[in-house]
Amino acid sequence: MNCIFCKIAKGEIPSKKVYEDEDLFVFHDISPKAPLHLLVIPKEHIESMAQLEPQHQAVMGRMMLLARQLAADHGSPEGFRTVVNTGKVGRQEVYHLHMHLLGGPAPLGASASF
Ligand code: AMP
Ligand code: ZN
């Protein structure tokens, strides 16, 4: 499978990794849209939120739970924004599910986009 984020999670393509465990991999977005811009991905290849099944509940929960610690550890202790783009309508570009984690330290732009 020719998926860039699968290759990043396996270390086959370099990335600025900040966290890894059995299920998740976290790295800096190559084109940051905020002072802090991380991507949190499941190691399992899931195309998008539109492909989620009940067995993905735990890994999705773990992604959400990790956000606070990542933000705090990387200079955004007073809040952050999470975004998951899904499909054509959501303007998803990379079809391996990922959560954008955007942070300050200063408040982000008012728009819900980034
Ligand atoms: P999305 O539009 O939600 O699919 O976002 C894809 C994100 O992946 C964009 O913010 C890109 O800057 C980021 N991206 C693409 N290729 C890489 C890469 N090799 N390393 C890190 N981030 C990447
Ligand atoms: Zn993948």
PDB file of C-alpha atoms and ligand atoms in Angstrom:
ATOM      1  CA  MET A   1       0.000   0.000   0.000  1.00  0.00           C
ATOM      2  CA  ASN A   2       1.380   3.375  -0.953  1.00  0.00           C
ATOM      3  CA  CYS A   3       0.351   5.421   2.078  1.00  0.00           C
ATOM      4  CA  ILE A   4       2.692   8.186   3.201  1.00  0.00           C
ATOM      5  CA  PHE A   5       1.479   8.145   6.831  1.00  0.00           C
ATOM      6  CA  CYS A   6       1.845   4.336   7.084  1.00  0.00           C
ATOM      7  CA  LYS A   7       5.421   4.817   5.877  1.00  0.00           C
ATOM      8  CA  ILE A   8       6.013   7.574   8.437  1.00  0.00           C
ATOM      9  CA  ALA A   9       4.613   5.385  11.249  1.00  0.00           C
ATOM     10  CA  LYS A  10       6.981   2.571  10.206  1.00  0.00           C
ATOM     11  CA  GLY A  11       9.957   4.946  10.036  1.00  0.00           C
ATOM     12  CA  GLU A  12      10.347   4.385   6.283  1.00  0.00           C
ATOM     13  CA  ILE A  13       9.910   8.109   5.623  1.00  0.00           C
ATOM     14  CA  PRO A  14      11.534  10.562   8.054  1.00  0.00           C
ATOM     15  CA  SER A  15       9.394  12.731  10.295  1.00  0.00           C
ATOM     16  CA  LYS A  16       9.807  14.878  13.382  1.00  0.00           C
ATOM     17  CA  LYS A  17       8.363  12.301  15.764  1.00  0.00           C
ATOM     18  CA  VAL A  18       7.228  13.449  19.187  1.00  0.00           C
ATOM     19  CA  TYR A  19       5.428  10.360  20.523  1.00  0.00           C
ATOM     20  CA  GLU A  20       4.900   6.711  19.713  1.00  0.00           C
ATOM     21  CA  ASP A  21       3.245   3.760  21.399  1.00  0.00           C
ATOM     22  CA  GLU A  22       1.747   0.462  20.292  1.00  0.00           C
ATOM     23  CA  ASP A  23      -1.261   2.081  18.633  1.00  0.00           C
ATOM     24  CA  LEU A  24      -0.409   5.725  17.919  1.00  0.00           C
ATOM     25  CA  PHE A  25       2.273   7.835  16.243  1.00  0.00           C
ATOM     26  CA  VAL A  26       2.606  11.618  16.572  1.00  0.00           C
ATOM     27  CA  PHE A  27       4.774  13.931  14.482  1.00  0.00           C
ATOM     28  CA  HIS A  28       5.079  17.567  13.440  1.00  0.00           C
ATOM     29  CA  ASP A  29       3.116  18.648  10.368  1.00  0.00           C
ATOM     30  CA  ILE A  30       5.560  19.417   7.558  1.00  0.00           C
ATOM     31  CA  SER A  31       3.737  22.669   6.818  1.00  0.00           C
ATOM     32  CA  PRO A  32       2.683  24.051  10.216  1.00  0.00           C
ATOM     33  CA  LYS A  33      -0.374  26.332  10.299  1.00  0.00           C
ATOM     34  CA  ALA A  34       0.155  27.369  13.936  1.00  0.00           C
ATOM     35  CA  PRO A  35       3.117  27.632  16.352  1.00  0.00           C
ATOM     36  CA  LEU A  36       2.282  24.064  17.386  1.00  0.00           C
ATOM     37  CA  HIS A  37       0.943  21.772  14.670  1.00  0.00           C
ATOM     38  CA  LEU A  38       1.122  18.047  15.349  1.00  0.00           C
ATOM     39  CA  LEU A  39      -0.520  15.141  13.552  1.00  0.00           C
ATOM     40  CA  VAL A  40      -1.805  12.258  15.675  1.00  0.00           C
ATOM     41  CA  ILE A  41      -2.350   9.049  13.704  1.00  0.00           C
ATOM     42  CA  PRO A  42      -3.352   5.480  14.448  1.00  0.00           C
ATOM     43  CA  LYS A  43      -0.673   3.028  13.300  1.00  0.00           C
ATOM     44  CA  GLU A  44      -3.433   0.968  11.724  1.00  0.00           C
ATOM     45  CA  HIS A  45      -4.298   2.187   8.254  1.00  0.00           C
ATOM     46  CA  ILE A  46      -7.801   3.652   8.461  1.00  0.00           C
ATOM     47  CA  GLU A  47      -8.618   5.878   5.496  1.00  0.00           C
ATOM     48  CA  SER A  48     -10.742   8.430   7.287  1.00  0.00           C
ATOM     49  CA  MET A  49     -13.419   8.914   9.935  1.00  0.00           C
ATOM     50  CA  ALA A  50     -15.897   7.739   7.298  1.00  0.00           C
ATOM     51  CA  GLN A  51     -14.375   4.236   7.545  1.00  0.00           C
ATOM     52  CA  LEU A  52     -14.547   3.942  11.344  1.00  0.00           C
ATOM     53  CA  GLU A  53     -16.002   0.756  12.775  1.00  0.00           C
ATOM     54  CA  PRO A  54     -16.924  -0.116  16.377  1.00  0.00           C
ATOM     55  CA  GLN A  55     -13.541  -1.790  16.922  1.00  0.00           C
ATOM     56  CA  HIS A  56     -11.835   1.582  16.396  1.00  0.00           C
ATOM     57  CA  GLN A  57     -13.531   3.154  19.403  1.00  0.00           C
ATOM     58  CA  ALA A  58     -10.605   2.544  21.754  1.00  0.00           C
ATOM     59  CA  VAL A  59      -7.902   3.921  19.483  1.00  0.00           C
ATOM     60  CA  MET A  60      -9.978   7.008  18.677  1.00  0.00           C
ATOM     61  CA  GLY A  61     -10.512   7.576  22.382  1.00  0.00           C
ATOM     62  CA  ARG A  62      -6.787   7.260  22.997  1.00  0.00           C
ATOM     63  CA  MET A  63      -6.088   9.896  20.323  1.00  0.00           C
ATOM     64  CA  MET A  64      -8.394  12.340  22.072  1.00  0.00           C
ATOM     65  CA  LEU A  65      -7.006  11.584  25.516  1.00  0.00           C
ATOM     66  CA  LEU A  66      -3.432  12.122  24.380  1.00  0.00           C
ATOM     67  CA  ALA A  67      -4.074  15.656  23.098  1.00  0.00           C
ATOM     68  CA  ARG A  68      -3.904  17.497  26.422  1.00  0.00           C
ATOM     69  CA  GLN A  69      -0.517  16.032  27.342  1.00  0.00           C
ATOM     70  CA  LEU A  70       0.936  16.647  23.880  1.00  0.00           C
ATOM     71  CA  ALA A  71      -0.216  20.269  23.938  1.00  0.00           C
ATOM     72  CA  ALA A  72       1.135  20.818  27.442  1.00  0.00           C
ATOM     73  CA  ASP A  73       4.484  19.227  26.588  1.00  0.00           C
ATOM     74  CA  HIS A  74       4.896  21.260  23.393  1.00  0.00           C
ATOM     75  CA  GLY A  75       4.202  24.809  24.485  1.00  0.00           C
ATOM     76  CA  SER A  76       0.410  25.061  24.432  1.00  0.00           C
ATOM     77  CA  PRO A  77      -0.670  24.377  28.021  1.00  0.00           C
ATOM     78  CA  GLU A  78      -3.694  26.662  28.027  1.00  0.00           C
ATOM     79  CA  GLY A  79      -5.692  25.018  25.273  1.00  0.00           C
ATOM     80  CA  PHE A  80      -5.528  23.789  21.709  1.00  0.00           C
ATOM     81  CA  ARG A  81      -7.632  23.021  18.648  1.00  0.00           C
ATOM     82  CA  THR A  82      -8.202  19.567  17.189  1.00  0.00           C
ATOM     83  CA  VAL A  83      -9.342  19.075  13.585  1.00  0.00           C
ATOM     84  CA  VAL A  84     -10.081  15.905  11.617  1.00  0.00           C
ATOM     85  CA  ASN A  85     -10.739  16.533   7.933  1.00  0.00           C
ATOM     86  CA  THR A  86     -12.848  13.807   6.350  1.00  0.00           C
ATOM     87  CA  GLY A  87     -13.281  13.040   2.669  1.00  0.00           C
ATOM     88  CA  LYS A  88     -13.772  15.358  -0.271  1.00  0.00           C
ATOM     89  CA  VAL A  89     -16.173  17.646   1.553  1.00  0.00           C
ATOM     90  CA  GLY A  90     -13.810  17.906   4.516  1.00  0.00           C
ATOM     91  CA  ARG A  91     -10.921  18.640   2.104  1.00  0.00           C
ATOM     92  CA  GLN A  92      -8.925  15.680   3.380  1.00  0.00           C
ATOM     93  CA  GLU A  93      -5.614  15.470   1.504  1.00  0.00           C
ATOM     94  CA  VAL A  94      -3.946  12.432   3.057  1.00  0.00           C
ATOM     95  CA  TYR A  95      -6.181   9.376   3.236  1.00  0.00           C
ATOM     96  CA  HIS A  96      -4.821   7.920   6.454  1.00  0.00           C
ATOM     97  CA  LEU A  97      -6.917   9.160   9.364  1.00  0.00           C
ATOM     98  CA  HIS A  98      -5.162  11.916  11.300  1.00  0.00           C
ATOM     99  CA  MET A  99      -6.036  14.441  13.961  1.00  0.00           C
ATOM    100  CA  HIS A 100      -4.472  17.876  13.632  1.00  0.00           C
ATOM    101  CA  LEU A 101      -3.447  19.267  17.030  1.00  0.00           C
ATOM    102  CA  LEU A 102      -2.942  23.030  16.794  1.00  0.00           C
ATOM    103  CA  GLY A 103      -1.787  25.280  19.550  1.00  0.00           C
ATOM    104  CA  GLY A 104      -0.282  28.553  20.696  1.00  0.00           C
ATOM    105  CA  PRO A 105       1.016  29.684  23.151  1.00  0.00           C
ATOM    106  CA  ALA A 106      -1.045  32.691  21.906  1.00  0.00           C
ATOM    107  CA  PRO A 107      -4.729  32.231  20.945  1.00  0.00           C
ATOM    108  CA  LEU A 108      -5.251  30.854  17.432  1.00  0.00           C
ATOM    109  CA  GLY A 109      -7.246  32.588  14.715  1.00  0.00           C
ATOM    110  CA  ALA A 110     -10.984  32.961  15.219  1.00  0.00           C
ATOM    111  CA  SER A 111     -11.882  30.744  12.275  1.00  0.00           C
ATOM    112  CA  ALA A 112     -12.618  27.087  12.892  1.00  0.00           C
ATOM    113  CA  SER A 113     -10.312  26.269  10.012  1.00  0.00           C
ATOM    114  CA  PHE A 114      -6.574  26.662  10.147  1.00  0.00           C
TER     115      PHE A 114
HETATM  116  P1  AMP B   1      -5.406  16.931   5.588  1.00  0.00           P
HETATM  117  O1  AMP B   1      -5.767  18.035   4.639  1.00  0.00           O
HETATM  118  O2  AMP B   1      -6.242  16.967   6.838  1.00  0.00           O
HETATM  119  O3  AMP B   1      -5.417  15.577   4.909  1.00  0.00           O
HETATM  120  O4  AMP B   1      -3.942  17.251   6.061  1.00  0.00           O
HETATM  121  C1  AMP B   1      -2.799  16.593   5.645  1.00  0.00           C
HETATM  122  C2  AMP B   1      -1.645  17.219   6.366  1.00  0.00           C
HETATM  123  O5  AMP B   1      -0.503  16.405   6.224  1.00  0.00           O
HETATM  124  C3  AMP B   1      -1.253  18.616   5.857  1.00  0.00           C
HETATM  125  O6  AMP B   1      -1.356  19.557   6.924  1.00  0.00           O
HETATM  126  C4  AMP B   1       0.186  18.429   5.380  1.00  0.00           C
HETATM  127  O7  AMP B   1       0.994  19.562   5.636  1.00  0.00           O
HETATM  128  C5  AMP B   1       0.627  17.219   6.173  1.00  0.00           C
HETATM  129  N1  AMP B   1       1.683  16.423   5.552  1.00  0.00           N
HETATM  130  C6  AMP B   1       1.729  15.937   4.292  1.00  0.00           C
HETATM  131  N2  AMP B   1       2.855  15.239   4.086  1.00  0.00           N
HETATM  132  C7  AMP B   1       3.537  15.267   5.264  1.00  0.00           C
HETATM  133  C8  AMP B   1       4.786  14.712   5.703  1.00  0.00           C
HETATM  134  N3  AMP B   1       5.563  13.979   4.894  1.00  0.00           N
HETATM  135  N4  AMP B   1       5.174  14.952   6.978  1.00  0.00           N
HETATM  136  C9  AMP B   1       4.415  15.679   7.803  1.00  0.00           C
HETATM  137  N5  AMP B   1       3.215  16.215   7.446  1.00  0.00           N
HETATM  138  C10 AMP B   1       2.794  16.015   6.203  1.00  0.00           C
HETATM  139 ZN    ZN B   2      -1.866   4.491   5.939  1.00  0.00          ZN
END
